[in-house]
Coordinates of C-alpha atoms and ligand atoms in Angstrom, one line a residue:
X1276 CA 178.1 97.8 110.9
X1277 CA 175.2 99.1 113.0
X1278 CA 171.7 97.8 113.2
X1279 CA 169.7 98.3 110.0
X1280 CA 166.3 99.8 109.6
X1281 CA 166.9 102.4 112.4
X1282 CA 164.7 105.5 112.3
X1283 CA 162.1 104.1 110.0
X1284 CA 160.0 101.8 112.1
X1285 CA 157.2 102.1 114.6
X1286 CA 156.6 99.1 116.8
X1287 CA 153.7 98.2 119.1
X1288 CA 152.8 94.9 120.7
X1289 CA 151.5 92.8 117.9
X1290 CA 152.1 95.4 115.2
X1291 CA 155.1 96.8 113.3
X1292 CA 155.1 99.5 110.7
X1293 CA 158.1 100.4 108.5
X1294 CA 158.6 103.0 105.8
X1295 CA 161.4 103.1 103.2
X1296 CA 162.0 106.1 100.9
X1297 CA 162.2 106.3 97.1
X1298 CA 165.4 107.4 95.4
X1299 CA 166.8 109.3 92.5
X1300 CA 170.1 108.8 90.7
X1301 CA 171.9 112.2 90.4
X1302 CA 174.7 111.0 88.2
X1303 CA 176.0 107.8 86.6
X1304 CA 173.1 105.5 85.8
X1305 CA 173.9 102.7 83.3
X1306 CA 177.7 103.3 83.5
X1307 CA 177.4 102.1 87.1
X1308 CA 176.5 98.7 85.8
X1309 CA 180.0 98.7 84.1
X1310 CA 181.9 99.5 87.3
X1311 CA 181.8 103.3 87.1
X1312 CA 180.8 105.4 90.1
X1313 CA 177.3 106.8 90.5
X1314 CA 175.6 109.2 93.0
X1315 CA 172.1 108.5 94.4
X1316 CA 170.1 110.1 97.1
X1317 CA 166.9 109.1 99.0
X1318 CA 163.6 110.9 98.2
X1319 CA 161.4 110.9 101.3
X1320 CA 158.3 112.5 99.6
X1321 CA 157.5 109.1 98.2
X1322 CA 157.8 105.8 100.2
X1323 CA 156.9 102.2 100.5
X1324 CA 155.1 101.2 103.7
X1325 CA 154.8 97.7 105.3
X1326 CA 152.7 97.0 108.3
X1327 CA 152.8 93.5 109.9
X1328 CA 150.2 92.5 112.5
X1329 CA 149.7 89.3 114.4
X1330 CA 146.7 87.4 113.2
X1331 CA 144.7 84.5 114.6
X1332 CA 144.5 83.2 111.1
X1333 CA 147.1 80.5 110.2
X1334 CA 149.9 81.4 107.7
X1335 CA 151.5 84.5 106.3
X1336 CA 149.0 86.6 104.5
X1337 CA 150.1 89.3 102.0
X1338 CA 147.8 92.2 101.3
X1339 CA 149.1 94.5 98.6
X1340 CA 146.0 96.5 97.4
X1341 CA 148.0 98.6 94.9
X1342 CA 148.6 95.4 92.8
X1343 CA 145.3 93.8 93.8
X1344 CA 147.0 91.0 95.7
X1345 CA 145.6 89.3 98.7
X1346 CA 147.1 85.8 99.1
X1347 CA 148.7 83.4 101.5
X1348 CA 152.5 83.1 101.0
X1349 CA 152.5 79.5 99.9
X1350 CA 149.9 80.2 97.1
X1351 CA 152.4 82.5 95.4
X1352 CA 155.1 81.3 93.0
X1353 CA 158.4 81.2 94.9
X1354 CA 160.0 83.8 92.5
X1355 CA 157.2 86.3 93.0
X1356 CA 159.3 89.3 94.3
X1357 CA 157.2 89.7 97.5
X1358 CA 157.2 86.0 98.3
X1359 CA 160.9 85.8 97.4
X1360 CA 161.7 88.5 100.1
X1361 CA 159.9 86.4 102.7
X1362 CA 161.4 83.0 101.7
X1363 CA 164.9 84.5 101.6
X1364 CA 164.3 86.2 105.0
X1365 CA 163.4 82.8 106.5
X1366 CA 165.9 80.7 104.6
X1367 CA 168.9 81.2 107.0
X1368 CA 166.8 80.8 110.1
X1369 CA 167.4 77.1 110.4
X1370 CA 164.3 76.2 112.5
X1371 CA 161.2 75.6 110.4
X1372 CA 159.3 76.6 113.5
X1373 CA 161.0 80.0 113.8
X1374 CA 157.8 81.9 113.0
X1375 CA 155.7 79.9 115.5
X1376 CA 158.3 80.2 118.2
X1377 CA 158.6 83.9 117.8
X1378 CA 154.8 84.4 117.6
X1379 CA 154.0 82.9 121.0
X1380 CA 150.2 82.3 121.1
X1381 CA 149.5 83.8 117.7
X1382 CA 149.0 81.7 114.6
X1383 CA 150.1 83.8 111.7
X1384 CA 150.7 87.3 110.4
X1385 CA 149.0 89.7 108.0
X1386 CA 151.5 91.8 106.0
X1387 CA 150.0 95.0 104.4
X1388 CA 152.1 96.6 101.6
X1389 CA 151.4 100.0 100.1
X1390 CA 153.5 102.4 98.1
X1391 CA 153.4 105.9 96.8
X1392 CA 156.4 105.3 94.5
X1393 CA 155.4 104.9 90.9
X1394 CA 156.4 101.5 89.5
X1395 CA 159.1 101.1 86.8
X1396 CA 159.9 104.8 86.8
X1397 CA 163.4 105.1 88.2
X1398 CA 162.4 106.0 91.7
X1399 CA 163.3 102.7 93.3
X1400 CA 159.9 101.3 94.0
X1401 CA 160.9 97.6 94.0
X1402 CA 163.9 98.1 96.2
X1403 CA 161.9 100.3 98.6
X1404 CA 159.2 97.6 99.0
X1405 CA 161.9 94.9 99.6
X1406 CA 163.8 97.0 102.2
X1407 CA 160.6 98.0 104.1
X1408 CA 159.4 94.3 104.1
X1409 CA 162.8 93.0 105.3
X1410 CA 163.0 95.6 108.1
X1411 CA 159.4 94.9 109.1
X1412 CA 160.0 91.1 109.3
X1413 CA 163.2 91.7 111.2
X1414 CA 161.6 93.9 113.8
X1415 CA 158.3 92.1 114.1
X1416 CA 160.0 88.8 114.6
X1417 CA 162.8 90.2 116.9
X1418 CA 165.5 89.1 114.5
X1419 CA 167.9 92.1 114.3
X1420 CA 169.7 92.6 111.1
X1421 CA 172.6 94.9 110.2
X1422 CA 172.3 97.4 107.2
X1423 CA 174.7 95.1 105.4
X1424 CA 172.4 92.1 105.8
X1425 CA 169.3 94.1 104.8
X1426 CA 171.1 95.4 101.8
X1427 CA 172.4 92.0 100.7
X1428 CA 169.0 90.5 100.9
X1429 CA 167.3 93.3 99.0
X1430 CA 170.0 92.9 96.3
X1431 CA 168.9 89.3 95.8
X1432 CA 165.4 90.5 95.1
X1433 CA 166.6 93.3 92.8
X1434 CA 168.1 90.5 90.6
X1435 CA 164.5 89.2 90.2
X1436 CA 163.3 92.6 89.1
X1437 CA 166.2 93.8 87.0
X1438 CA 168.4 90.8 85.9
X1439 CA 171.9 92.3 86.4
X1440 CA 171.4 95.2 88.8
X1441 CA 174.4 97.3 90.0
X1442 CA 172.9 97.3 93.5
X1443 CA 172.7 101.1 93.7
X1444 CA 168.9 101.2 94.3
X1445 CA 168.9 98.8 97.3
X1446 CA 172.0 100.4 98.7
X1447 CA 170.7 104.0 98.8
X1448 CA 167.4 102.9 100.1
X1449 CA 168.8 100.7 102.8
X1450 CA 171.1 103.3 104.1
X1451 CA 168.7 106.2 103.4
X1452 CA 171.6 108.5 102.9
X1453 CA 173.4 110.1 99.8
X1454 CA 175.7 107.3 98.4
X1455 CA 178.6 107.3 96.1
X1456 CA 178.3 103.9 94.7
X1457 CA 180.8 101.7 92.9
X1458 CA 179.7 98.1 92.3
X1459 CA 181.5 95.6 94.4
X1460 CA 183.2 98.3 96.6
X1461 CA 182.4 99.3 100.2
X1462 CA 179.5 101.7 100.6
X1463 CA 180.6 105.4 100.7
X1464 CA 178.1 107.8 102.2
X1465 CA 178.9 111.4 101.0
X1466 CA 178.4 114.7 102.7
X1467 CA 176.2 117.4 101.2
X1468 CA 178.2 120.7 101.8
X1469 CA 175.2 122.9 101.2
X1470 CA 171.6 121.7 100.6
X1471 CA 170.3 122.0 97.0
X1472 CA 167.0 121.7 95.3
X1473 CA 165.9 119.3 92.7
X1474 CA 162.6 119.1 90.8
X1475 CA 161.6 115.6 89.7
X1476 CA 159.3 115.3 86.7
X1477 CA 157.4 112.1 86.0
X1478 CA 156.6 111.2 82.3
X1479 CA 154.0 108.7 83.6
X1480 CA 155.5 106.2 81.2
X1481 CA 156.6 103.0 82.9
X1482 CA 159.7 101.6 81.4
X1483 CA 161.3 98.4 82.7
X1484 CA 165.0 99.0 83.7
X1485 CA 165.8 95.5 82.6
X1486 CA 165.1 96.3 78.9
X1487 CA 167.1 99.6 78.9
X1488 CA 170.0 97.8 80.6
X1489 CA 169.7 94.9 78.2
X1490 CA 169.8 97.3 75.2
X1491 CA 172.8 99.1 76.5
X1492 CA 174.5 95.7 76.9
X1493 CA 173.8 94.9 73.2
X1494 CA 175.4 98.2 72.1
X1495 CA 178.4 97.5 74.4
X1496 CA 178.9 94.0 73.1
X1497 CA 178.9 95.4 69.5
X1498 CA 181.5 98.1 70.2
X1499 CA 183.2 97.8 73.6
X1500 CA 185.9 100.4 72.9
X1501 CA 183.4 103.1 72.0
X1502 CA 181.1 102.5 75.0
X1503 CA 183.8 102.0 77.6
X1504 CA 184.9 105.6 76.6
X1505 CA 181.3 106.8 77.1
X1506 CA 181.2 105.1 80.5
X1507 CA 184.5 106.6 81.5
X1508 CA 183.2 110.1 80.7
X1509 CA 180.1 109.4 82.9
X1510 CA 182.3 108.1 85.7
X1511 CA 184.4 111.3 85.5
X1512 CA 181.2 113.4 85.7
X1513 CA 180.1 111.5 88.8
X1514 CA 183.4 112.0 90.5
X1515 CA 183.4 115.7 89.8
X1516 CA 179.8 116.0 90.9
X1517 CA 180.7 114.4 94.3
X1518 CA 183.5 116.9 94.9
X1519 CA 181.2 119.8 94.0
X1520 CA 178.4 118.6 96.3
X1521 CA 180.8 118.0 99.2
X1522 CA 182.3 121.5 98.7
X1523 CA 178.8 123.1 98.6
X1524 CA 179.3 124.2 95.0
X1525 CA 176.0 122.7 93.9
X1526 CA 175.0 125.3 91.3
X1527 CA 177.8 124.0 89.2
X1528 CA 176.2 120.6 89.1
X1529 CA 173.8 121.8 86.4
X1530 CA 176.3 121.7 83.6
X1531 CA 177.4 118.3 84.7
X1532 CA 173.8 117.1 84.6
X1533 CA 173.5 118.4 81.0
X1534 CA 176.7 116.6 80.0
X1535 CA 175.4 113.4 81.6
X1536 CA 172.1 113.6 79.9
X1537 CA 173.8 114.0 76.5
X1538 CA 175.8 110.8 77.1
X1539 CA 172.6 109.0 78.1
X1540 CA 171.0 110.2 74.9
X1541 CA 173.9 108.8 73.0
X1542 CA 173.3 105.5 74.8
X1543 CA 169.7 105.6 73.5
X1544 CA 168.1 105.4 76.9
X1545 CA 166.4 108.8 76.7
X1546 CA 163.1 109.3 75.0
X1547 CA 161.2 112.1 73.3
X1548 CA 159.2 112.9 76.5
X1549 CA 162.3 112.9 78.7
X1550 CA 164.1 115.2 76.2
X1551 CA 161.1 117.6 76.1
X1552 CA 161.0 117.7 79.9
X1553 CA 164.7 118.3 80.2
X1554 CA 164.4 121.1 77.6
X1555 CA 161.3 122.6 79.4
X1556 CA 163.2 122.7 82.7
X1557 CA 166.2 124.4 81.2
X1558 CA 164.0 127.0 79.5
X1559 CA 162.3 127.7 82.8
X1560 CA 165.6 128.5 84.3
X1561 CA 167.0 125.3 85.7
X1562 CA 170.8 125.2 86.0
X1563 CA 170.7 121.8 84.3
X1564 CA 168.6 118.7 83.9
X1565 CA 168.8 115.0 83.0
X1566 CA 166.9 111.8 83.0
X1567 CA 167.2 109.7 86.2
X1568 CA 167.3 106.0 86.5
X1569 CA 166.9 103.4 83.7
X1570 CA 165.3 106.0 81.2
X1571 CA 163.1 105.5 78.2
X1572 CA 160.3 106.8 80.4
X1573 CA 160.1 107.3 84.2
X1574 CA 161.5 110.4 85.7
X1575 CA 163.9 113.2 85.0
X1576 CA 165.5 115.7 87.4
X1577 CA 166.3 119.4 87.2
X1578 CA 168.7 121.3 89.4
X1579 CA 167.1 124.7 90.4
X1580 CA 167.5 127.7 92.6
X1581 CA 164.9 127.1 95.4
X1582 CA 163.0 130.3 94.4
X1583 CA 162.2 129.0 90.9
X1584 CA 161.4 125.4 91.9
X1585 CA 157.6 126.0 91.6
X1586 CA 158.0 127.7 88.2
X1587 CA 160.1 124.8 86.8
X1588 CA 157.6 122.3 88.2
X1589 CA 154.8 124.3 86.5
X1590 CA 156.7 124.2 83.2
X1591 CA 157.2 120.4 83.5
X1592 CA 153.4 120.0 84.1
X1593 CA 152.7 122.1 81.0
X1594 CA 155.1 119.9 79.1
X1595 CA 153.0 116.9 80.2
X1596 CA 154.5 115.7 83.5
X1597 CA 152.0 113.4 85.3
X1598 CA 153.5 114.4 88.6
X1599 CA 156.3 116.6 90.0
X1600 CA 158.2 116.6 93.3
X1601 CA 160.3 119.3 94.7
X1602 CA 163.0 117.9 97.0
X1603 CA 165.9 119.3 99.0
X1604 CA 169.0 117.2 98.9
X1605 CA 171.0 117.3 102.2
X1606 CA 172.9 115.0 104.4
Ligands
PMV518 O1 165.9 101.3 88.9 P1 166.3 102.4 88.0 O2 165.4 102.6 86.9 O3 166.6 103.7 88.8 O4 167.7 102.1 87.4 C1 168.8 101.8 88.1 C2 170.0 102.4 87.4 C3 170.7 101.6 86.3 O5 172.0 102.0 86.3 C4 170.0 101.9 85.0 C5 170.6 100.1 86.5 C6 171.4 99.6 87.7 O6 171.2 98.4 88.1 O7 172.3 100.3 88.2

């Protein structure tokens, strides 16, 4: 079990600050919704940040400048993802006066939410905000939660964002460790035998995961036998990739990324821009590349020798990437 939120919060009297990382899916997106394994890792270069401060003003005030939101909790619809996190956090705390009791002389709180994670781009922005907000509430109101509790609550919010999420985003962000994820099974954190370098390229096109997942579901409904085979192939790739990462044979992941991308193309979740970026990365010397996340836009990833990471990032920029991140994957 273990107390959740460890290592990501700063707490002072009257103020709590929490950060949660973004994430990438290395292998297995979409097939993971159908029970196949997937691998995801945190990306700390981008993060969601939540700061809670005691306030002399009554109520729970939410300030999210990135989305031009400044509102009291009760003025928001209850299914607003930020309001939903707070309502679901308080729901099991039977006393309606919980907040006031915990707050002593104070009357309310101000919750400031910011994020450097691009929205709807496969980097886990929604899950990171949820996890940071849950952890901030838990710490500020001295109501300790386990990782399992944080993860379960964040999953409830993912359902509002995505409809039928596998739960991979909230899991990798809650645990902030590389995870081998199979829907409905206990969390498995995997070891990275030897650190490896990934370049992330952002198309700048926001693409709701819900739509891509819905379209794959339509394909699957029309020909289950065909798509189950495709999902099996992706699941096998994810299993092989985990072995290679644990054994420190990460250069060999490139070919597996290429195979995974081809299957995602077949599933219709790639796009012209993603394919161009994948091609540009390979031409610049990447060992392999694929889209990452829901697809149709958002981000792609390329596996590179550390020495050529900048070159590959430059080629992605030339191909039109709005942003690139170079990240080292380790345990
Ligand atoms: O949130 P995204 O875009 O990284 O997508 C998550 C991965 C999917 O497999 C496409 C959906 C899911 O719920 O697992």
